[in-house]
Amino acid sequence: MKEYTYDRNARYARTHEWVRLDGSEVVSGVSDVAQDLLSDVVFVDLPAVGATFKQGDVFGAVESVKAAEDVYMPLSGTIVAVNGELADNAEWVNQDPYGKAWFIRIKPANAAAEMATLMDAASYKKYAEEEAAQGH
Amino acid sequence: MDYIPHTDTDRQAMLAAIGLQDVADLFADIPAAHRFPKLELPPPTSELEILQELQQMSEENVDLTHAASFLGAGAYRRFIPSVVNHIISRSEFFTAYTPYQAEMSQGTLQALFEYQTMVCALTGMAAANGSHYDGATSTAEAIIMALHVARGARRRIVLSPTLHPQYRAVARTYTQGMGLSLVGDDHLANAEPKALAALCDGDTAAIIVQNPDFLGCLYTPGDMQALADKAHDCGALFVVAVDPVSLGLFTPPGAYGADIVVGEGQALGNTLSFGGPYLGLFACRMEHVRRSAGRIVGETTDAQGRRGFVLTLSTREQHIRRDKATSNICTNQALNALAAAVYLSALGKAGLRQVAALSYHKAHYAADCIASLKGYQVLRERPFFDEFVVQCPHPVAAINRHLLEEWDIVGGYDLGQDYPELANHALLCVTEMNSRAEIDDLVDALSEVSEMKIK
Amino acid sequence: MTEPLIYELSSPGRKGVVMPEPDVPLAELPSDLLRADLPLPEVSEIDVVRHFVRLSQLNHAVDVGMYPLGSCTMKYNPKVNEVAVRLPGFAWTHPLQEPETVQGNLALLYELQEMLAEASGFAAVSLQPAAGAHGELTGVLIMRNYLYDRGQRQRTKILVPDSAHGTNPASTTMSGLTVVEVPSDARGNVDLAALKAALDETVVGLMLTNPNTLGLFDENVLDVTRLVHEAGGLVYGDGANFNAIVGICKPAELGFDVMHFNLHKTFSTPHGGGGPGAGPVGVTQELAAYLPGPIVALSETEEGSLCLPQMPSRSIGRIKSFWGNFGVLVRAYTYIRMHGAEGLRRNSEYAVLNANYLQARLKGTYPVPHGDRTCMHEFVAQGRIEGAEGIRTMDVAKRLIDFRFHPPTVYFPLIVPEALMIEPTETESKETLDAFVAALLKIAEEARTDPDLLHTAPHTAPVSRLDEVKAARELKLCAPCY
């Protein structure tokens, strides 16, 4: 298995989104594992600011040339900002998935309880390695 | 007659390689009770026989190379330069598949890229696809795209009553499972842009108009821009259906606020062919292209840095996105799009203007002559391109019967079929193919009919 | 070897085809409606001809060489069809002419409806749909409306096997229904246990491609259709693979309720570089009232029998303008009439013979997951070569181009990793098949000895491997020339 990077300050969903607290809001994107599975990302479809979703809802999609994967809300809440720069810089998702390639900023509805349902970096690493071993 | 090259020796050798005795053994998986049914089909024919038979069948039709025609209504008899058939008969084009393997399909890909460019040039839009089935299905796909742009949050579509009746019918068929309300086309009065604008609300995903409309009327860029502004104020898309030949002369929808332009592209180098295959033009603003449907060709480079072309934005499509695709479309009308590209290249900037201008002048000559006839009235509240409405003294069907039987003329379209308020109204179409002599004949024939007592 | 864009050949003032001067008095043009510029190319006729002829030479095509794209049925397209469709009586009739003036056309359509119904066992056929996917949308709407008319509005799901074409789930969504995927079993058939578990009173029906996209005829097809019917659902047949079974069995007799035909596959109308096609839909007697119209009906009148348009009583509506893709229908009619029943059956027999021959010759070198079974008109191998682990299907496909064979369908069906889906069709000779096998065996050898030759292929095509990522990121969808 390849060596991936993991942001120690983030928590992770089984669908490979990461989420990081930033004051009263959270920031989310997709993990290094996810970007590698997709290969060259060419487009990120992001929601409208103001839209409200529940944890696990599809909020957008990330696309390579041959695949499109839905991305899911790691936490319930309202979209307060989206990363408009990804429109012209989709390759950032491959280059800097935890930094420049953040997808959305959420005002969470129930952060404390829902954060607990997500994995920390160590557990996610283990999960991703098991998934890879099973050939997913 | 078949096209199988195998000899008996080949067949035996192949069966031996497979390890079977008989060709019938290949079909053991088919339930025995249903295997090898008898098909009651006509006996096979040779090429010679079938061509004779088809020749005879085709001659049972009244075709428009023998009769003068003033029938349009969405399908047009236009001149096709000889080069068009020459190019589309190249079997490197017509016996190729969808260009899935780009390195082996640069001919089709570049031709479609050029077609997309010319569609953008005609319509004034930034992006075009490689075609839909026809103008009607392009319109239906525009509705579905507008729903996607609205992210499923809007359920209302405003249709002009003078959008082609068959486009409206197909739009309803396509969207019947989607829980939409398609409104506006039940009253002819809504053809007025202001009336249509009044129907647009916060639940509206798109307003769809046709310009020139089904009755031939041209709307000014100012009227259209006002409607576009209203649509945009409501958060809806403005969709315009066009006759591409009219765009040889008139302002393109891209200049008056259109978000999507659709249309029937048949008139660009395709024969009438009893209604198909035609091609659905589809163009849109760049910001919405990822919500659109259909094949799109993009420019790129090869490993050595040379320009080349590929199918792009495929993640919108069914083979990747499956149930979340923007549409189910797969096969389109690529060869018809090629015909359009060759047609537009051969005529070019000057030629297409000439075609449009000729049609305009001839149609206006015909309208002026008919307007002077007793019993007829030409509706001309708005300017028109090459089609216009004539109020007739008798039912249109009866007039047309007389025109054909006595004058070898195929008359206009009977508007009473679609608009009860337009009973006894004909939609006449005049193109560059109609000579002055034909038009004069039509005028004489209509004059004669007006005096007659017919039902 | 690249060709300039037609716009790059353009010179201001150059003219191609010139139209005649007006023979009527000029009318005044409405100045406020006119466009300022018309950015079309300005080229001469010889520029146009050379440009497009050169472009044509950059294409592979059936008339150039073998084109074994799985599920696409790239068979020889008889040239007589092209003559037939250009007869002026067909090419220059207007779709809105009175029926009495186009009896030749309508008779042809009527007979084609009848012949397709006979070949498939269905009671009625509509020729309106323009393509296979268009036929699917039509068929799913028919099934939905039929059940809804019987008060079964709780039915909202369509079952789709995991091996299905992407059009099946996409058509389902367009019909306002939701997709439930059904897995395949170890032998490549629909998994009966999973099917049973998925069937209930919320299911509209099943969409089944048979033979399926693995090239296998479902061994339990009668059980599959019976189970769906017992649950109150209907069975849709995706006719993309009909070329395997014309005259071999009739889908309606196997329990299918609806099916589309791909005339551009089975009945050899040319693909045109991506279209046009035609996707007529056949249905059982029960569903006939729901077909999209108009269809053609035979009416007895005082002046003899007339073919007249008819809108079925519970029609889903109009799915396309006018009469469908008439020109494609003329070609298919010609093809069926020339073959007759015996010829069509021979086509299927030889299509299946050719596929099995290729499978037998290749399965020692390229893995064929269901190679223990007799395939139908196509089979799915894998671009995995022992001793060449870095090689992927795409490398094999691109290297085939250097041997002047069009690659098979790649990476489909999705349930077979590294899929190479091969459909030779009946019109390829044993010599051509042997040459194709020789090329694939040579490529397998190269994969072990010189893998870079594959990774960097093609080497002899007009362009080398194209950068699809760049195309998608930079999005140049039209020339900057206007």
mmCIF file of C-alpha atoms in Angstrom, chain B residues 1-6 11 14-15 17-18 23 26-27 29-31 34-45 47 50-51 53-55 57-58 61-65 71-73 75 78 81 83 85 87 89-99 101-108 110 113-114 116-118 120-122 125-126 133-134 137 144 166 170 173-174 176-178 218 220-221 247 249-252 271-278 286 290 296-304 306-310 312-313 318 322-323 328 331-336 345-346 348-349 353-355 358 360-362 364-365 404 413 432 436, chain C residues 2-8 16-17 19-20 22-30 32-39 41-43 45 49 51-52 55-56 58-63 67 69 72 74 77-78 80 84 86-97 101-105 108 118 130-131 133-134 141 144-145 164 166-167 169-171 173-176 217 222 247-250 253 270-276 316-327 334 337-339 341 344-347 349-350 354 356-357 373-374 376 398 405-407 414 426-429 462 464-467 470-472 475-479 482:
data_model
loop_
_atom_site.group_PDB
_atom_site.id
_atom_site.type_symbol
_atom_site.label_atom_id
_atom_site.label_comp_id
_atom_site.label_asym_id
_atom_site.label_seq_id
_atom_site.Cartn_x
_atom_site.Cartn_y
_atom_site.Cartn_z
ATOM 1 C CA MET B 1 -28.438 -12.627 -49.531
ATOM 2 C CA ASP B 2 -26.053 -12.064 -46.650
ATOM 3 C CA TYR B 3 -22.545 -10.698 -46.124
ATOM 4 C CA ILE B 4 -20.892 -13.651 -44.399
ATOM 5 C CA PRO B 5 -17.466 -14.490 -45.840
ATOM 6 C CA HIS B 6 -16.985 -17.955 -44.305
ATOM 7 C CA ARG B 11 -16.621 -23.104 -40.389
ATOM 8 C CA MET B 14 -13.481 -22.819 -36.297
ATOM 9 C CA LEU B 15 -15.858 -25.317 -34.731
ATOM 10 C CA ALA B 17 -10.965 -24.898 -32.457
ATOM 11 C CA ILE B 18 -13.935 -24.322 -30.164
ATOM 12 C CA VAL B 23 -23.140 -24.431 -35.122
ATOM 13 C CA LEU B 26 -23.470 -22.868 -29.708
ATOM 14 C CA PHE B 27 -27.029 -22.221 -28.596
ATOM 15 C CA ASP B 29 -28.156 -22.004 -23.293
ATOM 16 C CA ILE B 30 -31.349 -20.998 -25.075
ATOM 17 C CA PRO B 31 -34.359 -22.801 -23.584
ATOM 18 C CA HIS B 34 -38.005 -21.638 -27.653
ATOM 19 C CA ARG B 35 -34.924 -22.374 -29.731
ATOM 20 C CA PHE B 36 -34.903 -21.752 -33.498
ATOM 21 C CA PRO B 37 -38.460 -20.434 -33.991
ATOM 22 C CA LYS B 38 -39.736 -19.998 -37.482
ATOM 23 C CA LEU B 39 -39.761 -16.371 -38.620
ATOM 24 C CA GLU B 40 -42.503 -15.487 -41.078
ATOM 25 C CA LEU B 41 -40.637 -12.888 -43.077
ATOM 26 C CA PRO B 42 -40.757 -12.147 -46.795
ATOM 27 C CA PRO B 43 -38.270 -14.282 -48.760
ATOM 28 C CA PRO B 44 -34.756 -12.916 -49.219
ATOM 29 C CA THR B 45 -34.013 -10.781 -52.249
ATOM 30 C CA GLU B 47 -29.707 -6.331 -54.403
ATOM 31 C CA ILE B 50 -34.805 -4.897 -53.663
ATOM 32 C CA LEU B 51 -33.646 -1.755 -55.444
ATOM 33 C CA GLU B 53 -38.909 -2.634 -55.392
ATOM 34 C CA LEU B 54 -37.715 0.345 -53.361
ATOM 35 C CA GLN B 55 -37.640 2.503 -56.451
ATOM 36 C CA MET B 57 -42.228 2.277 -53.378
ATOM 37 C CA SER B 58 -40.460 5.613 -53.337
ATOM 38 C CA ASN B 61 -44.826 9.243 -52.831
ATOM 39 C CA VAL B 62 -45.301 12.789 -54.028
ATOM 40 C CA ASP B 63 -41.772 14.044 -53.590
ATOM 41 C CA LEU B 64 -40.639 17.624 -53.487
ATOM 42 C CA THR B 65 -38.235 17.329 -56.369
ATOM 43 C CA LEU B 71 -44.566 23.386 -46.493
ATOM 44 C CA GLY B 72 -42.148 24.091 -43.643
ATOM 45 C CA ALA B 73 -43.240 24.053 -40.010
ATOM 46 C CA ALA B 75 -38.618 20.790 -41.651
ATOM 47 C CA ARG B 78 -33.286 23.832 -48.861
ATOM 48 C CA PRO B 81 -24.380 21.956 -52.114
ATOM 49 C CA VAL B 83 -19.947 18.774 -51.567
ATOM 50 C CA ASN B 85 -23.226 14.489 -49.943
ATOM 51 C CA ILE B 87 -18.201 14.248 -47.802
ATOM 52 C CA SER B 89 -20.573 9.549 -48.253
ATOM 53 C CA ARG B 90 -16.946 9.014 -47.264
ATOM 54 C CA SER B 91 -17.250 5.703 -45.508
ATOM 55 C CA GLU B 92 -14.344 6.600 -43.207
ATOM 56 C CA PHE B 93 -16.939 8.906 -41.655
ATOM 57 C CA PHE B 94 -20.157 6.988 -41.954
ATOM 58 C CA THR B 95 -18.920 3.527 -40.980
ATOM 59 C CA ALA B 96 -17.075 4.734 -37.858
ATOM 60 C CA TYR B 97 -18.465 4.456 -34.348
ATOM 61 C CA THR B 98 -18.590 7.083 -31.616
ATOM 62 C CA PRO B 99 -14.965 8.255 -31.247
ATOM 63 C CA GLN B 101 -10.526 5.699 -29.146
ATOM 64 C CA ALA B 102 -9.449 9.221 -29.914
ATOM 65 C CA GLU B 103 -6.149 8.402 -31.618
ATOM 66 C CA MET B 104 -8.050 6.430 -34.243
ATOM 67 C CA SER B 105 -10.921 8.893 -34.605
ATOM 68 C CA GLN B 106 -9.355 12.296 -35.105
ATOM 69 C CA GLY B 107 -11.370 12.854 -38.273
ATOM 70 C CA THR B 108 -14.730 12.559 -36.547
ATOM 71 C CA GLN B 110 -12.075 17.387 -35.333
ATOM 72 C CA PHE B 113 -15.159 20.257 -32.869
ATOM 73 C CA GLU B 114 -15.557 22.427 -35.952
ATOM 74 C CA GLN B 116 -19.430 22.896 -32.271
ATOM 75 C CA THR B 117 -17.483 26.011 -33.206
ATOM 76 C CA MET B 118 -19.895 26.861 -36.018
ATOM 77 C CA CYS B 120 -21.391 28.674 -31.269
ATOM 78 C CA ALA B 121 -20.682 31.156 -34.060
ATOM 79 C CA LEU B 122 -24.272 31.004 -35.340
ATOM 80 C CA MET B 125 -22.989 30.998 -27.375
ATOM 81 C CA ALA B 126 -19.751 29.784 -25.778
ATOM 82 C CA TYR B 133 -31.684 13.620 -31.938
ATOM 83 C CA ASP B 134 -33.668 16.616 -33.202
ATOM 84 C CA THR B 137 -35.428 16.339 -27.981
ATOM 85 C CA ILE B 144 -33.766 18.739 -17.828
ATOM 86 C CA GLN B 166 -44.150 18.805 -31.449
ATOM 87 C CA VAL B 170 -41.932 15.733 -26.716
ATOM 88 C CA THR B 173 -43.393 13.026 -22.805
ATOM 89 C CA TYR B 174 -39.800 13.238 -21.580
ATOM 90 C CA GLN B 176 -43.879 13.176 -17.364
ATOM 91 C CA GLY B 177 -42.232 11.273 -14.512
ATOM 92 C CA MET B 178 -40.448 14.275 -13.053
ATOM 93 C CA LEU B 218 -39.474 37.461 -35.455
ATOM 94 C CA THR B 220 -36.768 42.029 -31.600
ATOM 95 C CA PRO B 221 -33.589 41.652 -29.581
ATOM 96 C CA LEU B 247 -29.230 33.306 -37.973
ATOM 97 C CA LEU B 249 -29.236 37.397 -41.065
ATOM 98 C CA PHE B 250 -30.681 37.982 -37.636
ATOM 99 C CA THR B 251 -29.358 38.689 -34.144
ATOM 100 C CA PRO B 252 -28.219 35.511 -32.388
ATOM 101 C CA THR B 271 -32.412 16.182 -46.768
ATOM 102 C CA LEU B 272 -36.028 16.242 -45.642
ATOM 103 C CA SER B 273 -36.015 12.446 -45.495
ATOM 104 C CA PHE B 274 -39.602 12.294 -44.223
ATOM 105 C CA GLY B 275 -38.613 13.719 -40.862
ATOM 106 C CA GLY B 276 -35.304 12.144 -39.960
ATOM 107 C CA PRO B 277 -32.524 11.661 -39.258
ATOM 108 C CA TYR B 278 -32.195 15.332 -38.370
ATOM 109 C CA MET B 286 -19.934 28.075 -20.529
ATOM 110 C CA ARG B 290 -21.282 20.678 -16.908
ATOM 111 C CA ILE B 296 -18.762 17.177 -26.245
ATOM 112 C CA VAL B 297 -15.417 17.326 -28.041
ATOM 113 C CA GLY B 298 -12.550 19.258 -26.492
ATOM 114 C CA GLU B 299 -9.152 20.291 -27.739
ATOM 115 C CA THR B 300 -5.984 18.963 -26.137
ATOM 116 C CA THR B 301 -2.462 17.869 -27.046
ATOM 117 C CA ASP B 302 -0.825 14.505 -27.591
ATOM 118 C CA ALA B 303 2.283 13.155 -25.906
ATOM 119 C CA GLN B 304 4.404 15.070 -28.412
ATOM 120 C CA ARG B 306 0.597 18.237 -31.124
ATOM 121 C CA ARG B 307 -3.006 19.459 -31.185
ATOM 122 C CA GLY B 308 -5.606 16.730 -30.972
ATOM 123 C CA PHE B 309 -9.225 16.234 -29.969
ATOM 124 C CA VAL B 310 -11.003 14.001 -27.435
ATOM 125 C CA THR B 312 -14.482 15.440 -22.786
ATOM 126 C CA LEU B 313 -16.663 16.123 -19.736
ATOM 127 C CA GLN B 318 -24.490 7.624 -18.561
ATOM 128 C CA ARG B 322 -25.243 5.894 -14.618
ATOM 129 C CA ASP B 323 -28.374 6.875 -12.645
ATOM 130 C CA ASN B 328 -29.361 8.818 -20.919
ATOM 131 C CA THR B 331 -25.897 7.677 -29.759
ATOM 132 C CA ASN B 332 -26.484 11.114 -31.266
ATOM 133 C CA GLN B 333 -26.653 12.450 -34.843
ATOM 134 C CA ALA B 334 -22.951 12.810 -35.613
ATOM 135 C CA LEU B 335 -23.229 12.277 -39.367
ATOM 136 C CA ASN B 336 -25.935 14.930 -39.604
ATOM 137 C CA SER B 345 -18.100 25.655 -44.503
ATOM 138 C CA ALA B 346 -19.108 25.423 -48.157
ATOM 139 C CA GLY B 348 -19.472 30.263 -45.462
ATOM 140 C CA LYS B 349 -20.124 33.739 -44.183
ATOM 141 C CA ARG B 353 -26.350 35.244 -45.569
ATOM 142 C CA GLN B 354 -27.377 34.811 -49.197
ATOM 143 C CA VAL B 355 -29.536 31.778 -48.415
ATOM 144 C CA LEU B 358 -33.084 34.933 -50.645
ATOM 145 C CA TYR B 360 -36.566 36.453 -46.803
ATOM 146 C CA HIS B 361 -37.127 38.285 -50.079
ATOM 147 C CA LYS B 362 -39.033 35.445 -51.719
ATOM 148 C CA HIS B 364 -42.045 38.619 -48.568
ATOM 149 C CA TYR B 365 -42.809 38.672 -52.275
ATOM 150 C CA LEU B 404 -51.883 19.359 -55.269
ATOM 151 C CA TYR B 413 -49.324 23.674 -42.872
ATOM 152 C CA GLU B 432 -34.443 29.808 -51.785
ATOM 153 C CA ARG B 436 -40.652 33.264 -58.718
ATOM 154 C CA THR C 2 -2.549 16.990 -38.140
ATOM 155 C CA GLU C 3 -4.978 18.996 -40.211
ATOM 156 C CA PRO C 4 -5.592 22.726 -39.694
ATOM 157 C CA LEU C 5 -9.008 23.796 -38.521
ATOM 158 C CA ILE C 6 -11.346 24.935 -41.283
ATOM 159 C CA TYR C 7 -11.241 28.385 -39.671
ATOM 160 C CA GLU C 8 -7.465 28.424 -40.068
ATOM 161 C CA GLY C 16 -17.326 28.775 -51.586
ATOM 162 C CA VAL C 17 -20.760 27.987 -52.949
ATOM 163 C CA MET C 19 -26.253 31.311 -54.489
ATOM 164 C CA PRO C 20 -28.229 32.873 -57.362
ATOM 165 C CA PRO C 22 -32.928 37.105 -56.208
ATOM 166 C CA ASP C 23 -35.601 36.753 -58.930
ATOM 167 C CA VAL C 24 -38.137 38.763 -56.906
ATOM 168 C CA PRO C 25 -38.247 42.406 -55.836
ATOM 169 C CA LEU C 26 -36.184 42.989 -52.702
ATOM 170 C CA ALA C 27 -38.051 43.521 -49.460
ATOM 171 C CA GLU C 28 -36.788 45.852 -46.787
ATOM 172 C CA LEU C 29 -34.794 44.105 -44.084
ATOM 173 C CA PRO C 30 -35.714 45.041 -40.495
ATOM 174 C CA ASP C 32 -33.083 46.505 -35.744
ATOM 175 C CA LEU C 33 -33.126 42.719 -36.041
ATOM 176 C CA LEU C 34 -29.983 42.164 -38.101
ATOM 177 C CA ARG C 35 -26.808 40.701 -36.722
ATOM 178 C CA ALA C 36 -23.549 42.596 -37.035
ATOM 179 C CA ASP C 37 -21.208 39.781 -37.873
ATOM 180 C CA LEU C 38 -21.497 36.186 -38.984
ATOM 181 C CA PRO C 39 -18.296 34.451 -37.936
ATOM 182 C CA PRO C 41 -15.293 30.337 -42.364
ATOM 183 C CA GLU C 42 -14.512 31.914 -45.733
ATOM 184 C CA VAL C 43 -13.062 29.138 -47.863
ATOM 185 C CA GLU C 45 -14.958 24.627 -52.418
ATOM 186 C CA VAL C 49 -13.305 19.089 -49.977
ATOM 187 C CA HIS C 51 -10.065 19.513 -45.569
ATOM 188 C CA PHE C 52 -12.840 17.035 -44.898
ATOM 189 C CA LEU C 55 -10.042 14.479 -41.876
ATOM 190 C CA SER C 56 -11.781 11.332 -43.051
ATOM 191 C CA LEU C 58 -7.601 10.216 -39.854
ATOM 192 C CA ASN C 59 -10.452 7.846 -38.944
ATOM 193 C CA HIS C 60 -10.667 4.143 -38.487
ATOM 194 C CA ALA C 61 -13.937 2.703 -39.802
ATOM 195 C CA VAL C 62 -15.531 -0.631 -40.644
ATOM 196 C CA ASP C 63 -14.694 0.024 -44.272
ATOM 197 C CA TYR C 67 -13.791 -2.833 -35.438
ATOM 198 C CA LEU C 69 -16.129 -2.897 -30.156
ATOM 199 C CA CYS C 72 -21.619 -2.017 -30.656
ATOM 200 C CA MET C 74 -19.707 -3.000 -35.937
ATOM 201 C CA ASN C 77 -22.760 -1.831 -43.751
ATOM 202 C CA PRO C 78 -24.097 -2.838 -47.172
ATOM 203 C CA VAL C 80 -27.147 -0.767 -51.284
ATOM 204 C CA ALA C 84 -31.907 3.164 -51.195
ATOM 205 C CA ARG C 86 -31.024 8.559 -51.386
ATOM 206 C CA LEU C 87 -33.866 7.715 -53.797
ATOM 207 C CA PRO C 88 -35.554 11.123 -54.275
ATOM 208 C CA GLY C 89 -38.940 9.688 -53.373
ATOM 209 C CA PHE C 90 -37.614 8.925 -49.897
ATOM 210 C CA ALA C 91 -35.046 11.689 -49.450
ATOM 211 C CA TRP C 92 -37.298 14.534 -50.527
ATOM 212 C CA THR C 93 -40.603 13.844 -48.867
ATOM 213 C CA HIS C 94 -41.723 16.207 -46.133
ATOM 214 C CA PRO C 95 -42.875 14.657 -42.863
ATOM 215 C CA LEU C 96 -45.989 16.837 -42.697
ATOM 216 C CA GLN C 97 -47.310 15.922 -46.131
ATOM 217 C CA THR C 101 -49.256 11.591 -50.709
ATOM 218 C CA VAL C 102 -46.631 9.486 -48.899
ATOM 219 C CA GLN C 103 -48.090 6.003 -49.120
ATOM 220 C CA GLY C 104 -44.757 4.563 -50.221
ATOM 221 C CA ASN C 105 -43.094 5.777 -47.029
ATOM 222 C CA LEU C 108 -42.394 0.810 -45.763
ATOM 223 C CA GLU C 118 -42.213 -11.050 -36.164
ATOM 224 C CA ALA C 130 -34.052 7.604 -32.424
ATOM 225 C CA ALA C 131 -31.558 5.450 -30.528
ATOM 226 C CA ALA C 133 -31.301 4.928 -24.999
ATOM 227 C CA HIS C 134 -34.292 6.738 -26.463
ATOM 228 C CA LEU C 141 -42.352 5.078 -19.422
ATOM 229 C CA ARG C 144 -44.653 2.810 -15.578
ATOM 230 C CA ASN C 145 -47.808 4.187 -17.178
ATOM 231 C CA ALA C 164 -26.038 -3.351 -17.445
ATOM 232 C CA GLY C 166 -25.154 2.861 -18.123
ATOM 233 C CA THR C 167 -28.118 3.899 -20.217
ATOM 234 C CA PRO C 169 -30.019 3.368 -14.878
ATOM 235 C CA ALA C 170 -29.917 6.753 -16.634
ATOM 236 C CA SER C 171 -33.195 6.038 -18.466
ATOM 237 C CA THR C 173 -33.868 8.253 -13.542
ATOM 238 C CA MET C 174 -35.271 10.208 -16.484
ATOM 239 C CA SER C 175 -38.534 8.326 -16.055
ATOM 240 C CA GLY C 176 -38.749 9.567 -12.482
ATOM 241 C CA PHE C 217 -27.196 -15.827 -22.442
ATOM 242 C CA LEU C 222 -37.371 -18.106 -17.931
ATOM 243 C CA GLY C 247 -33.957 -16.362 -35.552
ATOM 244 C CA ILE C 248 -32.459 -18.194 -32.569
ATOM 245 C CA CYS C 249 -35.215 -17.207 -30.140
ATOM 246 C CA LYS C 250 -37.936 -14.604 -29.788
ATOM 247 C CA GLU C 253 -41.564 -15.865 -25.931
ATOM 248 C CA PRO C 270 -24.070 2.703 -40.380
ATOM 249 C CA HIS C 271 -23.058 4.332 -37.103
ATOM 250 C CA GLY C 272 -22.050 7.608 -38.739
ATOM 251 C CA GLY C 273 -19.284 8.365 -36.252
ATOM 252 C CA GLY C 274 -21.757 8.308 -33.357
ATOM 253 C CA GLY C 275 -25.163 8.454 -34.994
ATOM 254 C CA PRO C 276 -27.802 8.586 -36.298
ATOM 255 C CA ILE C 316 -47.036 7.825 -23.489
ATOM 256 C CA GLY C 317 -47.020 10.650 -26.050
ATOM 257 C CA ARG C 318 -44.703 11.815 -28.733
ATOM 258 C CA ILE C 319 -41.065 10.906 -28.040
ATOM 259 C CA LYS C 320 -39.586 12.485 -31.162
ATOM 260 C CA SER C 321 -40.739 14.861 -33.861
ATOM 261 C CA PHE C 322 -42.294 13.528 -37.077
ATOM 262 C CA TRP C 323 -41.661 9.863 -37.995
ATOM 263 C CA GLY C 324 -38.510 8.862 -36.157
ATOM 264 C CA ASN C 325 -35.229 8.505 -38.001
ATOM 265 C CA PHE C 326 -36.845 7.547 -41.298
ATOM 266 C CA GLY C 327 -33.595 7.340 -43.279
ATOM 267 C CA THR C 334 -33.633 -2.946 -47.040
ATOM 268 C CA ARG C 337 -35.700 -7.759 -46.885
ATOM 269 C CA MET C 338 -32.436 -8.849 -48.471
ATOM 270 C CA HIS C 339 -31.644 -11.325 -45.713
ATOM 271 C CA ALA C 341 -35.506 -15.203 -42.145
ATOM 272 C CA LEU C 344 -30.903 -13.166 -40.348
ATOM 273 C CA ARG C 345 -30.503 -16.474 -38.545
ATOM 274 C CA ARG C 346 -27.234 -17.122 -40.353
ATOM 275 C CA ASN C 347 -26.005 -13.695 -39.226
ATOM 276 C CA GLU C 349 -25.057 -18.042 -35.997
ATOM 277 C CA TYR C 350 -21.879 -16.684 -37.519
ATOM 278 C CA ASN C 354 -16.838 -15.841 -34.602
ATOM 279 C CA ASN C 356 -16.483 -18.271 -29.663
ATOM 280 C CA TYR C 357 -13.610 -18.838 -32.044
ATOM 281 C CA ARG C 373 -19.094 -21.035 -20.975
ATOM 282 C CA THR C 374 -20.127 -20.752 -24.594
ATOM 283 C CA MET C 376 -22.877 -15.418 -27.574
ATOM 284 C CA LYS C 398 -3.677 1.516 -27.589
ATOM 285 C CA PHE C 405 -7.371 -2.880 -35.426
ATOM 286 C CA HIS C 406 -9.834 -0.774 -33.540
ATOM 287 C CA PRO C 407 -9.544 -1.709 -29.840
ATOM 288 C CA LEU C 414 -17.764 -2.481 -14.754
ATOM 289 C CA GLU C 426 -20.447 -12.189 -38.480
ATOM 290 C CA THR C 427 -18.934 -10.246 -41.344
ATOM 291 C CA GLU C 428 -15.291 -10.781 -40.354
ATOM 292 C CA SER C 429 -13.604 -13.688 -42.116
ATOM 293 C CA PRO C 462 -2.068 10.296 -36.654
ATOM 294 C CA SER C 464 0.039 9.754 -30.032
ATOM 295 C CA ARG C 465 -1.759 9.303 -26.719
ATOM 296 C CA LEU C 466 -3.919 12.333 -26.020
ATOM 297 C CA ASP C 467 -4.061 14.212 -22.737
ATOM 298 C CA LYS C 470 -5.725 18.624 -19.910
ATOM 299 C CA ALA C 471 -8.836 18.611 -22.127
ATOM 300 C CA ALA C 472 -11.091 18.411 -19.069
ATOM 301 C CA LEU C 475 -11.950 23.084 -21.561
ATOM 302 C CA LYS C 476 -11.483 24.323 -25.102
ATOM 303 C CA LEU C 477 -14.813 23.425 -26.680
ATOM 304 C CA CYS C 478 -14.628 25.559 -29.779
ATOM 305 C CA ALA C 479 -12.002 27.255 -31.888
ATOM 306 C CA TYR C 482 -14.614 33.688 -34.244
#
